[in-house]
Amino acid sequence: MAAVLALLVGSALGVPLLAAPATAAAPAPAQGSQWYHAVLGLAQAQRIRQGAGVVVAVIDGGVDADHPKLRGQVLPGAGVGPEAAPDGRRDDDPDGHGTAMAGLISGRNDNGPPEVRGIAPAARILPISTGAEADSTEVARGIHLAVDLGADIINLSLGSLGTATPDEREAVAYAFAHDVVVVASAGNAETGDRRPTTGEINSPANIPGVVAVTGSTARGGFWRGSSLGARAVIAAPAPGIRAPVPTRVSPDGLDTGAGTSNSATIVSGVVALIRSARPDLDAPNVINRLIATARDAGPPGRDIEFGFGIVDPGAALTRPVSVVATNPLLATPTRSGGSGGGGGLGSPAAASAGPPTGTDGRAAPADGAASPLGAAADASADPGGPAAADGGPGQGRDGTAATAAGGPAAGGGPGRGSPGHRGVARVTLAWVGGLALAVWSGGLIGVGAHLLSTRRTTTGRRSHGHS
């Protein structure tokens, strides 16, 4: 009785309750939701804002605009290449990856199971299709098209190993110059692969200024199927997430999978909530609010697994955050800390204090209101009505990362990932000259190298080994 009374008094006085430790059991999912909704406190955040007035570009294999969960949510977009739908409103990916990504961002609450809904159900999707395959040039062209067609946010649940190409860097700079937030999946690690401590984040996520998203689990741990590295910016749920797909992929139009593709779309949805609640903030300050309010995880401050921490939608919409003059992600990380090791990136004290703040007296309004940003004015704008209650387990999806109906995957193998820059061959065949036998041997080696390069692991769309 005394404990109950203390709880009531604390609530009345506005005293915050202590957060559960990362190793504690995940919040119990409520009916009509998935586990990550409960972990993120999504119902509370959606009572503040649902993303009205924001356009999120999804650069992928196209989006099934006729899916019940996306009906009325998908704007006319664009296609890159002769095989892509000219308006982007057809999903050409074999696994329906683009439809799943769009649904996780702005899937409706009303049509079909309520637990399959977007983070920002009142936002609109701008589909930029690259067709069934994509390379770096097409991705760069897609970014330009997304900006020119009015995107506020660009979601890139795709990528490839290695550094970004000049085309990709130029395209991302073009997005920054037009006040667009670019969010990209960090990539999926191969099963059993614990990559080195530097250079593991895939491109274009590893371009400075891009919000590179790694994976987290239901208990707040690092999802071991995720890539990691010094360019990690923020983490979000990755495994056991149910999303809409075309009926050619799954008869009920739904499927469950794991990957940092999911993580990136969750963060894109949260960015949409912020941009809807605070249209006065430019892209650098939207990013600053996103990372300054993240729940720290792993070593104190920024680290190579979680970046600045796990995304926190409610805090991003309510907590006072200082104004900055430039994108806080353009500073180069100085050092990396491993899981359970000492320290994060740069000075632990500076990292734990959050990203740098501006001091040049820029004209943008101060971002320090302690009250919720933008009252729930756009709740009624959600085509699916009010958000359902928090919580809920996902069900098993494809064989690589399937989960039981009782809850999320514990992590491990990749799920929805990327064919991204899928099949981009960068290996120049070197033929051995000389004797006939040497020429023959060299030919075999060259062909083998070419085949390996075209099967390169990426973070884009396909269900086997993508992000």
Coordinates of N, CA and C in Angstrom, one line a residue, residues 294-407:
A294 N 18.7 10.8 -27.4 CA 18.8 9.3 -27.5 C 19.2 8.7 -26.1
R295 N 18.7 7.5 -25.8 CA 19.0 6.9 -24.5 C 20.4 6.3 -24.6
D296 N 21.3 6.7 -23.8 CA 22.7 6.2 -23.9 C 22.7 4.7 -23.6
A297 N 23.5 4.0 -24.3 CA 23.6 2.6 -24.2 C 25.1 2.2 -24.5
G298 N 25.5 1.1 -23.9 CA 26.9 0.7 -24.1 C 27.8 1.6 -23.3
P299 N 29.1 1.8 -23.7 CA 30.0 2.7 -23.0 C 29.4 4.1 -22.9
P300 N 29.7 4.9 -21.9 CA 29.2 6.3 -21.8 C 29.5 7.1 -23.0
G301 N 28.6 7.9 -23.5 CA 28.8 8.7 -24.6 C 28.6 8.0 -25.9
R302 N 29.2 8.5 -27.0 CA 29.1 7.9 -28.3 C 30.0 6.7 -28.4
D303 N 29.5 5.6 -28.9 CA 30.3 4.4 -29.1 C 30.1 3.8 -30.4
I304 N 30.9 2.7 -30.7 CA 30.9 2.2 -32.1 C 29.7 1.3 -32.3
E305 N 28.9 0.9 -31.3 CA 27.7 0.1 -31.5 C 26.4 0.9 -31.6
F306 N 26.2 1.7 -30.6 CA 24.9 2.4 -30.5 C 25.0 3.9 -30.9
G307 N 26.2 4.3 -31.3 CA 26.4 5.7 -31.6 C 26.1 6.6 -30.3
F308 N 25.2 7.5 -30.5 CA 24.8 8.3 -29.3 C 23.8 7.7 -28.4
G309 N 23.3 6.5 -28.8 CA 22.3 5.8 -28.0 C 21.2 5.2 -28.8
I310 N 20.1 4.8 -28.1 CA 18.9 4.2 -28.8 C 17.9 5.3 -28.9
V311 N 17.3 5.4 -30.1 CA 16.4 6.4 -30.4 C 15.2 6.5 -29.3
D312 N 14.8 7.7 -29.0 CA 13.7 7.8 -27.9 C 12.7 8.8 -28.5
P313 N 11.6 8.4 -29.1 CA 10.7 9.3 -29.7 C 10.1 10.3 -28.8
G314 N 9.7 9.8 -27.6 CA 9.1 10.7 -26.6 C 10.0 11.9 -26.2
A315 N 11.2 11.5 -25.9 CA 12.2 12.5 -25.5 C 12.5 13.5 -26.6
A316 N 12.6 12.9 -27.8 CA 12.8 13.8 -29.0 C 11.8 14.8 -29.2
L317 N 10.5 14.6 -28.8 CA 9.4 15.5 -28.9 C 9.2 16.4 -27.7
T318 N 9.9 16.1 -26.6 CA 9.5 16.9 -25.4 C 10.7 17.5 -24.7
R319 N 11.9 17.0 -24.9 CA 13.1 17.5 -24.0 C 13.7 18.8 -24.6
P320 N 14.0 19.7 -23.7 CA 14.7 20.9 -24.2 C 16.1 20.5 -24.8
V321 N 16.4 21.1 -25.9 CA 17.7 20.8 -26.6 C 18.3 22.2 -27.1
S322 N 19.5 22.4 -27.0 CA 20.2 23.6 -27.4 C 20.2 23.7 -29.0
V323 N 20.3 24.9 -29.5 CA 20.3 25.1 -30.9 C 21.8 25.0 -31.4
V324 N 21.9 24.4 -32.6 CA 23.3 24.3 -33.2 C 23.3 25.1 -34.5
A325 N 24.5 25.4 -35.0 CA 24.6 26.2 -36.3 C 24.9 25.3 -37.4
T326 N 25.4 24.1 -37.2 CA 25.8 23.2 -38.3 C 25.4 21.8 -37.9
N327 N 25.4 20.9 -38.9 CA 25.2 19.5 -38.6 C 26.2 18.9 -37.6
P328 N 25.7 18.4 -36.5 CA 26.7 17.9 -35.4 C 27.4 16.7 -35.9
L329 N 26.9 16.0 -36.9 CA 27.6 14.8 -37.4 C 28.7 15.0 -38.3
L330 N 29.0 16.3 -38.7 CA 30.1 16.5 -39.6 C 31.4 16.5 -38.9
A331 N 31.4 16.5 -37.6 CA 32.7 16.4 -36.8 C 33.2 15.0 -36.9
T332 N 34.5 14.8 -37.1 CA 35.0 13.4 -37.3 C 35.2 12.8 -35.9
P333 N 34.7 11.6 -35.7 CA 34.9 10.8 -34.5 C 36.4 10.6 -34.3
T334 N 36.9 10.8 -33.1 CA 38.3 10.7 -32.8 C 38.8 9.3 -32.4
R335 N 38.0 8.5 -31.7 CA 38.4 7.2 -31.3 C 37.2 6.4 -31.0
S336 N 37.3 5.1 -31.0 CA 36.1 4.2 -30.8 C 36.3 3.4 -29.6
G337 N 35.2 3.1 -28.9 CA 35.2 2.2 -27.8 C 34.3 1.0 -28.0
G338 N 34.7 -0.2 -27.6 CA 34.0 -1.4 -27.8 C 33.0 -1.7 -26.8
S339 N 32.1 -2.6 -27.0 CA 31.1 -3.0 -26.1 C 31.7 -3.5 -24.8
G340 N 31.3 -2.9 -23.7 CA 31.9 -3.3 -22.4 C 33.3 -2.7 -22.1
G341 N 33.8 -2.1 -23.1 CA 35.2 -1.5 -23.0 C 35.1 -0.1 -22.4
G342 N 36.2 0.5 -22.3 CA 36.2 1.9 -21.7 C 35.9 2.9 -22.7
G343 N 35.0 3.8 -22.4 CA 34.9 5.1 -23.2 C 34.2 4.9 -24.4
G344 N 33.8 6.1 -25.0 CA 33.1 6.1 -26.3 C 34.0 6.8 -27.3
L345 N 33.4 7.5 -28.2 CA 34.1 8.2 -29.2 C 34.5 9.6 -28.8
G346 N 35.7 10.0 -28.8 CA 36.2 11.3 -28.3 C 36.2 11.3 -26.8
S347 N 36.1 12.5 -26.2 CA 36.1 12.6 -24.8 C 34.8 12.0 -24.2
P348 N 34.9 11.1 -23.2 CA 33.6 10.6 -22.7 C 32.8 11.6 -22.0
A349 N 33.4 12.6 -21.4 CA 32.7 13.7 -20.7 C 31.9 14.5 -21.8
A350 N 32.6 14.8 -22.9 CA 32.0 15.6 -23.9 C 30.9 14.9 -24.6
A351 N 31.1 13.6 -24.8 CA 30.1 12.8 -25.5 C 28.9 12.6 -24.7
S352 N 29.0 12.4 -23.4 CA 27.9 12.2 -22.5 C 27.1 13.5 -22.4
A353 N 27.7 14.6 -22.6 CA 27.0 15.9 -22.5 C 26.1 16.2 -23.8
G354 N 26.3 15.3 -24.8 CA 25.5 15.5 -26.0 C 26.3 16.2 -27.1
P355 N 25.8 16.4 -28.3 CA 26.5 17.0 -29.4 C 26.8 18.5 -29.2
P356 N 27.7 19.1 -29.9 CA 28.0 20.5 -29.7 C 26.9 21.4 -30.0
T357 N 26.9 22.5 -29.3 CA 25.8 23.5 -29.5 C 26.4 24.8 -30.2
G358 N 25.6 25.5 -30.9 CA 26.0 26.6 -31.7 C 26.1 27.8 -30.8
T359 N 27.0 28.8 -31.1 CA 27.2 30.0 -30.3 C 27.2 31.2 -31.2
D360 N 26.8 31.1 -32.4 CA 26.9 32.2 -33.3 C 25.7 33.1 -33.4
G361 N 24.7 32.8 -32.6 CA 23.5 33.7 -32.6 C 22.7 33.6 -33.8
R362 N 22.6 32.4 -34.5 CA 21.8 32.3 -35.7 C 20.3 32.6 -35.4
A363 N 19.6 32.9 -36.5 CA 18.3 33.5 -36.4 C 17.2 32.5 -36.0
A364 N 17.6 31.2 -36.1 CA 16.6 30.1 -35.8 C 16.1 30.3 -34.3
P365 N 14.8 30.0 -34.0 CA 14.3 30.2 -32.7 C 15.0 29.2 -31.7
A366 N 15.1 29.6 -30.5 CA 15.6 28.7 -29.5 C 14.8 27.4 -29.3
D367 N 15.5 26.3 -29.2 CA 14.8 25.0 -29.1 C 14.8 24.5 -27.7
G368 N 14.1 25.2 -26.8 CA 14.2 24.8 -25.4 C 12.9 24.6 -24.7
A369 N 11.8 24.5 -25.4 CA 10.5 24.4 -24.7 C 10.4 23.0 -24.0
A370 N 10.0 23.1 -22.8 CA 10.0 21.8 -22.0 C 8.7 21.1 -22.2
S371 N 7.7 21.8 -22.7 CA 6.4 21.2 -22.9 C 6.4 20.4 -24.2
P372 N 5.5 19.4 -24.4 CA 5.5 18.6 -25.6 C 5.5 19.5 -26.8
L373 N 6.3 19.1 -27.9 CA 6.3 19.8 -29.1 C 5.1 19.6 -29.9
G374 N 4.4 20.7 -30.3 CA 3.3 20.6 -31.1 C 2.2 19.8 -30.5
A375 N 1.2 20.3 -29.9 CA 0.2 19.5 -29.2 C -0.3 18.4 -30.2
A376 N -1.1 17.6 -29.8 CA -1.6 16.5 -30.7 C -2.5 17.0 -31.7
A377 N -2.1 18.1 -32.4 CA -3.0 18.7 -33.3 C -3.2 17.9 -34.6
D378 N -2.1 17.1 -34.9 CA -2.3 16.3 -36.2 C -2.7 14.9 -35.9
A379 N -3.1 14.6 -34.7 CA -3.6 13.2 -34.5 C -4.8 12.9 -35.3
S380 N -5.6 13.8 -35.5 CA -6.8 13.6 -36.4 C -6.5 13.5 -37.8
A381 N -5.3 13.9 -38.2 CA -4.9 13.9 -39.6 C -4.4 12.5 -40.0
D382 N -4.2 11.6 -39.0 CA -3.8 10.3 -39.3 C -4.9 9.5 -40.0
P383 N -4.7 9.0 -41.2 CA -5.8 8.3 -41.9 C -6.3 7.1 -41.2
G384 N -5.6 6.6 -40.3 CA -6.0 5.4 -39.6 C -6.6 5.7 -38.2
G385 N -6.7 6.9 -37.9 CA -7.3 7.3 -36.5 C -6.2 7.2 -35.5
P386 N -6.6 7.3 -34.2 CA -5.6 7.4 -33.1 C -4.7 6.1 -33.1
A387 N -3.5 6.3 -32.6 CA -2.6 5.1 -32.6 C -3.1 4.1 -31.6
A388 N -2.8 2.9 -31.9 CA -3.2 1.8 -31.0 C -2.2 1.8 -29.8
A389 N -2.6 1.0 -28.8 CA -1.7 1.0 -27.6 C -0.4 0.4 -27.9
D390 N 0.5 0.6 -26.9 CA 1.9 0.1 -27.1 C 2.0 -1.4 -27.1
G391 N 3.2 -1.9 -27.6 CA 3.7 -3.2 -27.3 C 3.2 -4.3 -28.3
G392 N 3.8 -5.4 -28.2 CA 3.3 -6.6 -29.0 C 4.4 -7.3 -29.7
P393 N 4.4 -8.6 -29.7 CA 5.4 -9.4 -30.4 C 5.2 -9.5 -31.9
G394 N 6.3 -9.8 -32.6 CA 6.2 -10.0 -34.0 C 6.1 -11.5 -34.2
Q395 N 5.9 -11.9 -35.5 CA 5.9 -13.3 -35.8 C 7.0 -13.7 -36.8
G396 N 7.3 -15.0 -36.9 CA 8.4 -15.4 -37.8 C 8.2 -14.9 -39.2
R397 N 9.4 -14.6 -39.8 CA 9.4 -14.1 -41.2 C 10.2 -15.0 -42.1
D398 N 11.2 -14.6 -42.8 CA 11.9 -15.5 -43.6 C 12.9 -16.4 -42.9
G399 N 13.3 -17.4 -43.5 CA 14.2 -18.4 -42.9 C 15.4 -17.9 -42.2
T400 N 16.0 -16.8 -42.7 CA 17.2 -16.3 -42.2 C 17.1 -15.6 -40.9
A401 N 16.0 -15.0 -40.6 CA 15.8 -14.3 -39.3 C 14.4 -14.5 -38.8
A402 N 13.8 -15.7 -38.9 CA 12.4 -15.9 -38.5 C 12.4 -15.8 -37.0
T403 N 11.2 -15.4 -36.5 CA 11.0 -15.4 -35.1 C 9.7 -16.1 -34.7
A404 N 9.6 -16.5 -33.5 CA 8.4 -17.2 -33.1 C 7.3 -16.2 -32.8
A405 N 6.1 -16.6 -32.8 CA 5.0 -15.6 -32.6 C 5.0 -15.1 -31.2
G406 N 5.7 -15.7 -30.3 CA 5.8 -15.2 -29.0 C 6.6 -14.0 -28.7
G407 N 7.4 -13.6 -29.6 CA 8.3 -12.4 -29.3 C 9.3 -12.2 -30.3

